[in-house]
Short mmCIF file of C-alpha atoms in Angstrom, two decimals:
data_model
loop_
_atom_site.label_atom_id
_atom_site.label_comp_id
_atom_site.label_asym_id
_atom_site.label_seq_id
_atom_site.Cartn_x
_atom_site.Cartn_y
_atom_site.Cartn_z
CA UNK A 599 9.31 16.04 14.57
CA UNK A 600 7.37 18.05 17.22
CA UNK A 601 6.18 21.15 15.50
CA UNK A 602 4.66 24.02 17.31
CA UNK A 603 2.50 26.36 15.29
CA UNK A 604 -0.77 28.50 15.83
CA UNK A 605 -3.97 27.72 13.97
CA UNK A 606 -4.05 31.14 12.05
CA UNK A 607 -5.01 30.20 8.47
CA UNK A 608 -7.56 27.45 8.39
CA UNK A 609 -7.09 26.00 4.82
CA UNK A 610 -3.15 26.33 4.99
CA UNK A 611 -3.08 24.68 8.53
CA UNK A 612 -5.31 21.81 7.32
CA UNK A 613 -2.92 20.94 4.53
CA UNK A 614 0.17 21.35 6.91
CA UNK A 615 -1.08 18.90 9.43
CA UNK A 616 -1.63 16.09 6.94
CA UNK A 617 2.38 15.48 7.16
CA UNK A 618 4.17 12.63 9.10
CA UNK A 619 4.93 14.86 12.05
CA UNK A 620 3.44 15.72 15.50
CA UNK A 621 1.80 19.00 15.44
CA UNK A 622 1.49 21.05 18.66
CA UNK A 623 -1.49 23.50 18.21
CA UNK A 624 -2.04 26.22 21.02
CA UNK A 625 -5.41 26.23 22.58
CA UNK A 626 -7.04 28.31 25.27
CA UNK A 627 -10.36 28.40 27.00
CA UNK A 628 -11.80 31.18 24.67
CA UNK A 629 -10.57 29.51 21.52
CA UNK A 630 -9.70 32.86 20.24
CA UNK A 631 -6.88 33.91 17.74
CA UNK A 632 -4.24 32.74 20.32
CA UNK A 633 -5.66 29.58 20.94
CA UNK A 634 -8.06 28.19 18.23
CA UNK A 635 -6.77 24.63 18.73
CA UNK A 636 -7.81 21.91 16.28
CA UNK A 637 -10.16 22.75 13.42
CA UNK A 638 -13.71 22.14 14.12
CA UNK A 639 -15.09 22.36 10.56
CA UNK A 640 -12.75 19.88 9.02
CA UNK A 641 -11.30 16.60 10.35
CA UNK A 642 -7.52 16.81 11.45
CA UNK A 643 -5.47 13.71 11.98
CA UNK A 644 -4.82 12.67 15.53
CA UNK A 645 -1.29 13.75 15.21
CA UNK A 646 -2.41 17.38 15.66
CA UNK A 647 -2.60 17.84 19.46
CA UNK A 648 -3.90 20.78 21.35
CA UNK A 649 -1.32 22.21 23.89
CA UNK A 650 -0.84 24.76 26.42
CA UNK A 651 2.02 26.99 25.15
CA UNK A 652 3.06 28.20 28.56
CA UNK A 653 3.51 24.57 29.81
CA UNK A 654 5.81 23.53 27.05
CA UNK A 655 9.57 23.12 27.66
CA UNK A 656 12.25 23.39 24.99
CA UNK A 657 12.71 19.63 25.03
CA UNK A 658 9.07 19.24 23.93
CA UNK A 659 9.51 21.14 20.59
CA UNK A 660 11.81 20.50 17.78
CA UNK A 661 10.88 23.62 15.70
CA UNK A 662 8.51 26.60 15.89
CA UNK A 663 6.54 27.94 12.88
CA UNK A 664 5.76 31.51 13.68
CA UNK A 665 3.20 33.32 11.57
CA UNK A 666 2.80 36.74 13.53
CA UNK A 667 5.39 38.84 15.11
CA UNK A 668 3.81 38.87 18.36
CA UNK A 669 4.05 35.06 18.58
CA UNK A 670 7.83 35.63 19.50
CA UNK A 671 6.85 36.87 22.87
CA UNK A 672 4.64 33.81 23.61
CA UNK A 673 7.51 31.39 22.93
CA UNK A 674 10.29 33.33 24.65
CA UNK A 675 10.52 30.51 27.34
CA UNK A 676 11.49 28.07 24.53
CA UNK A 677 14.94 29.48 24.00
CA UNK A 678 17.16 27.58 21.65
CA UNK A 679 14.43 25.88 19.61
CA UNK A 680 14.91 26.51 15.83
CA UNK A 681 12.38 29.00 14.36
CA UNK A 682 10.87 29.50 10.96
CA UNK A 683 8.63 32.55 10.13
CA UNK A 684 5.82 31.74 7.68
CA UNK A 685 4.66 34.82 5.74
CA UNK A 686 1.22 34.42 4.31
CA UNK A 687 0.64 37.98 3.14
CA UNK A 688 1.75 40.46 0.70
CA UNK A 689 3.23 43.54 2.22
CA UNK A 690 1.42 46.57 3.22
CA UNK A 691 2.49 50.27 3.15
CA UNK A 692 5.36 51.63 1.16
CA UNK A 693 5.28 48.69 -1.46
CA UNK A 694 7.88 47.68 -2.86
CA UNK A 695 10.01 49.07 -0.10
CA UNK A 696 8.28 47.59 2.90
CA UNK A 697 10.75 45.90 5.41
CA UNK A 698 9.62 42.54 6.66
CA UNK A 699 9.30 42.61 10.53
CA UNK A 700 11.82 39.58 10.53
CA UNK A 701 14.33 41.29 8.17
CA UNK A 702 18.00 41.00 8.94
CA UNK A 703 17.63 38.06 11.33
CA UNK A 704 20.24 35.23 11.48
CA UNK A 705 18.23 33.14 13.95
CA UNK A 706 15.45 32.13 11.85
CA UNK A 707 14.41 31.63 8.14
CA UNK A 708 11.36 33.23 6.34
CA UNK A 709 9.16 31.08 4.24
CA UNK A 710 6.93 32.86 1.71
CA UNK A 711 3.92 31.06 0.24
CA UNK A 712 4.33 32.67 -3.24
CA UNK A 713 7.25 33.92 -5.27
CA UNK A 714 5.30 37.12 -5.79
CA UNK A 715 5.43 37.75 -1.98
CA UNK A 716 9.15 36.90 -1.69
CA UNK A 717 9.74 39.50 -4.58
CA UNK A 718 8.02 42.34 -2.83
CA UNK A 719 9.03 41.88 0.78
CA UNK A 720 12.32 43.45 1.65
CA UNK A 721 13.62 40.81 3.98
CA UNK A 722 17.20 42.22 4.29
CA UNK A 723 19.78 39.36 5.09
CA UNK A 724 17.29 37.00 6.47
CA UNK A 725 17.41 33.53 4.63
CA UNK A 726 14.24 33.35 2.55
CA UNK A 727 12.53 30.24 0.93
CA UNK A 728 9.33 29.83 -1.11
CA UNK A 729 7.00 26.84 -0.52
CA UNK A 730 4.02 27.13 -2.63
CA UNK A 731 0.74 26.27 -1.27
CA UNK A 732 -0.76 22.67 -1.11
CA UNK A 733 -4.34 21.87 -0.82
CA UNK A 734 -6.33 18.92 0.49
CA UNK A 735 -8.35 18.10 -2.73
CA UNK A 736 -12.06 19.14 -2.39
CA UNK A 737 -14.49 16.19 -2.42
CA UNK A 738 -16.75 17.66 -5.05
CA UNK A 739 -16.52 18.30 -8.80
CA UNK A 740 -17.79 21.16 -10.84
CA UNK A 741 -21.24 20.89 -12.36
CA UNK A 742 -21.79 24.50 -13.23
CA UNK A 743 -25.56 24.24 -13.88
CA UNK A 744 -26.30 27.42 -12.12
CA UNK A 745 -25.87 30.57 -14.30
CA UNK A 746 -24.24 32.45 -11.40
CA UNK A 747 -20.72 33.51 -10.48
CA UNK A 748 -18.93 32.38 -7.23
CA UNK A 749 -16.63 34.70 -5.10
CA UNK A 750 -14.86 33.57 -2.06
CA UNK A 751 -13.34 36.37 -0.06
CA UNK A 752 -13.16 37.71 3.62
CA UNK A 753 -14.27 41.05 4.90
CA UNK A 754 -15.21 42.42 1.57
CA UNK A 755 -16.87 45.53 3.17
CA UNK A 756 -13.96 46.42 5.13
CA UNK A 757 -11.31 45.73 2.72
CA UNK A 758 -13.24 47.07 -0.29
CA UNK A 759 -10.77 47.93 -3.04
CA UNK A 760 -8.21 45.32 -1.84
CA UNK A 761 -10.72 42.62 -2.53
CA UNK A 762 -12.23 44.14 -5.59
CA UNK A 763 -15.62 44.64 -3.88
CA UNK A 764 -16.11 47.87 -5.88
CA UNK A 765 -16.03 45.77 -9.10
CA UNK A 766 -18.90 43.47 -8.17
CA UNK A 767 -21.56 45.66 -9.82
CA UNK A 768 -19.70 45.54 -13.05
CA UNK A 769 -20.63 41.80 -13.17
CA UNK A 770 -24.25 41.42 -11.95
CA UNK A 771 -25.75 42.57 -15.23
CA UNK A 772 -24.17 39.37 -16.81
CA UNK A 773 -25.08 37.16 -13.78
CA UNK A 774 -25.93 37.19 -10.21
CA UNK A 775 -22.88 36.89 -7.68
CA UNK A 776 -22.76 34.52 -4.71
CA UNK A 777 -20.15 35.75 -2.25
CA UNK A 778 -18.99 33.23 0.36
CA UNK A 779 -16.60 34.04 3.36
CA UNK A 780 -16.17 35.52 6.72
CA UNK A 781 -17.59 39.01 7.29
CA UNK A 782 -19.61 39.09 3.98
CA UNK A 783 -23.06 39.52 5.68
CA UNK A 784 -22.71 43.38 5.71
CA UNK A 785 -22.35 43.45 1.98
CA UNK A 786 -25.62 44.78 0.47
CA UNK A 787 -25.49 45.14 -3.38
CA UNK A 788 -28.17 44.42 -6.00
CA UNK A 789 -27.50 41.12 -7.62
CA UNK A 790 -25.15 39.95 -4.94
CA UNK A 791 -26.14 37.00 -2.46
CA UNK A 792 -24.01 36.67 0.74
CA UNK A 793 -23.16 33.29 2.38
CA UNK A 794 -21.47 34.25 5.69
CA UNK A 795 -18.73 31.79 6.85
CA UNK A 796 -20.11 28.50 5.86
CA UNK A 797 -18.48 25.09 6.68
CA UNK A 798 -15.84 24.49 4.09
CA UNK A 799 -17.43 21.34 2.59
CA UNK A 800 -20.67 22.95 2.27
CA UNK A 801 -19.15 25.89 0.58
CA UNK A 802 -17.38 23.78 -1.90
CA UNK A 803 -20.56 22.06 -2.72
CA UNK A 804 -22.30 25.41 -3.33
CA UNK A 805 -19.61 26.94 -5.44
CA UNK A 806 -19.22 23.93 -7.68
CA UNK A 807 -22.67 24.46 -8.91
CA UNK A 808 -21.91 27.81 -10.11
CA UNK A 809 -20.72 28.52 -13.66
CA UNK A 810 -17.33 30.23 -12.97
CA UNK A 811 -15.21 31.37 -10.16
CA UNK A 812 -14.56 35.28 -9.97
CA UNK A 813 -11.27 36.49 -8.45
CA UNK A 814 -11.13 40.25 -8.13
CA UNK A 815 -8.44 40.83 -5.56
CA UNK A 816 -6.16 43.68 -6.52
CA UNK A 817 -3.54 43.15 -3.73
CA UNK A 818 -3.19 39.88 -2.03
CA UNK A 819 -1.35 36.74 -1.49
CA UNK A 820 -2.60 33.72 -3.50
CA UNK A 821 -5.87 32.88 -1.84
CA UNK A 822 -6.38 29.15 -1.20
CA UNK A 823 -9.98 29.39 -2.23
CA UNK A 824 -8.89 30.06 -5.83
CA UNK A 825 -6.74 27.05 -5.85
CA UNK A 826 -9.58 25.02 -4.23
CA UNK A 827 -12.09 26.23 -6.95
CA UNK A 828 -9.49 25.25 -9.68
CA UNK A 829 -9.20 21.68 -8.12
CA UNK A 830 -12.94 21.51 -8.10
CA UNK A 831 -12.86 22.17 -11.80
CA UNK A 832 -14.19 25.69 -11.99
CA UNK A 833 -13.15 28.05 -14.81
CA UNK A 834 -11.54 31.24 -13.49
CA UNK A 835 -12.18 34.77 -14.22
CA UNK A 836 -9.34 36.79 -12.52
CA UNK A 837 -7.58 40.02 -12.42
CA UNK A 838 -4.15 39.68 -13.80
CA UNK A 839 -2.53 40.76 -10.66
CA UNK A 840 -0.15 39.24 -7.93
CA UNK A 841 0.47 35.44 -8.04
CA UNK A 842 -2.78 34.69 -9.97
CA UNK A 843 -0.78 35.38 -13.23
CA UNK A 844 1.16 32.11 -12.75
CA UNK A 845 -1.40 30.14 -10.87
CA UNK A 846 -3.97 30.29 -13.57
CA UNK A 847 -2.72 29.13 -17.06
CA UNK A 848 -4.09 30.69 -20.23
CA UNK A 849 -6.31 27.56 -21.03
CA UNK A 850 -7.80 27.62 -17.48
CA UNK A 851 -9.63 30.90 -17.47
CA UNK A 852 -9.45 34.59 -18.49
CA UNK A 853 -7.02 36.96 -16.72
CA UNK A 854 -6.92 40.64 -17.54
CA UNK A 855 -6.23 44.07 -16.04
CA UNK A 856 -9.19 45.53 -18.20
CA UNK A 857 -12.37 44.67 -16.30
CA UNK A 858 -14.54 44.82 -19.34
CA UNK A 859 -12.60 41.99 -20.70
CA UNK A 860 -13.46 39.83 -17.58
CA UNK A 861 -17.10 41.02 -18.00
CA UNK A 862 -17.11 40.00 -21.65
CA UNK A 863 -15.53 36.60 -20.67
CA UNK A 864 -18.24 36.02 -17.92
CA UNK A 865 -21.02 36.54 -20.49
CA UNK A 866 -19.05 34.03 -22.77
CA UNK A 867 -18.91 31.34 -20.03
CA UNK A 868 -22.58 32.05 -19.08
CA UNK A 869 -23.77 31.52 -22.70
CA UNK A 870 -21.26 28.54 -23.45
CA UNK A 871 -21.21 25.97 -20.70
CA UNK A 872 -19.17 23.65 -22.80
CA UNK A 873 -16.48 26.24 -22.93
CA UNK A 874 -16.70 26.66 -19.16
CA UNK A 875 -16.15 22.86 -18.73
CA UNK A 876 -13.21 22.97 -21.01
CA UNK A 877 -11.60 25.70 -19.16
CA UNK A 878 -12.52 24.12 -15.83
CA UNK A 879 -10.94 20.96 -16.65
CA UNK A 880 -7.66 22.61 -17.55
CA UNK A 881 -7.84 24.52 -14.28
CA UNK A 882 -8.23 21.30 -12.30
CA UNK A 883 -5.25 19.67 -14.08
CA UNK A 884 -3.12 22.65 -13.46
CA UNK A 885 -4.04 23.13 -9.86
CA UNK A 886 -3.67 19.39 -9.03
CA UNK A 887 -0.28 19.43 -10.70
CA UNK A 888 1.22 22.55 -9.10
CA UNK A 889 -0.62 22.75 -5.76
CA UNK A 890 -0.87 19.06 -4.89
CA UNK A 891 -0.74 18.15 -1.27
CA UNK A 892 2.26 15.41 -1.74
CA UNK A 893 4.49 18.17 -3.18
CA UNK A 894 3.63 20.68 -0.52
CA UNK A 895 4.40 18.26 2.31
CA UNK A 896 7.59 17.13 0.70
CA UNK A 897 8.77 20.69 0.34
CA UNK A 898 8.03 21.33 4.07
CA UNK A 899 9.86 18.03 4.96
CA UNK A 900 12.93 19.03 3.20
CA UNK A 901 13.11 22.55 4.75
CA UNK A 902 12.25 21.32 8.23
CA UNK A 903 15.03 18.67 8.09
CA UNK A 904 17.59 21.22 6.74
CA UNK A 905 16.62 23.88 9.19
CA UNK A 906 16.71 21.78 12.32
CA UNK A 907 19.84 19.91 11.25
CA UNK A 908 21.55 23.16 10.62
#
């Protein structure tokens, strides 16, 4: 199929373009949010082609995967092409009564990336599906020789309580924190070292050397960085919130809503590297089984075939 979609979320898009289709990826001269084109930090297959959306005709596209409400106006000239709306995020506002912007539509389907998201969004009468994440397996394996904790998050200063930034100081007496991601340079906390927007492969190499992965998001969809850390073989310390409670099995880490429990678990893993390795091995097995690339692509193939044929 010829699938039109914007390069919005890098890790998800990288997994999606590994399939058997032709992927039409909008590009513009600025390479901004409306035209990033192909990834520059990870090799995409040649089947992902950069296109000018305005120049496309309906016969050029078999299905459109929308990810932002504003994208509808940019494909108005592609009338009649089947559409799927991919929802990456948890709702904001009056949770759990937040209406999805595509609620009560009969001209498209909504795909959620977690069952938690589907549960909390009010989609009205719009058909919904869940296709859980798939991840291109990282090339590195956990070593954990550094007695430090790794965090991967975006914009922790602006988002603050959402990303659990206010909880970081609770862990620094146990071990220093290394925070990787976009918009982390403005984070100035004792015991916290920031690594602003590193290339993905370099980030994987660095977090694999840390003793454990710390996931303190209070309200978020399931971050792909958590799955990637698990596939690397990192033990997980996480708030027992949102989809993390099913993504991280009991033998793969420690989940709790009591922060002191996670702080105590962090000390345990710093003191007991063999225990960290045991949990990390279980985390890797669980993430490869549940969030494997083959399952992800097969789920999308089934949905794309059913949706376009219908």
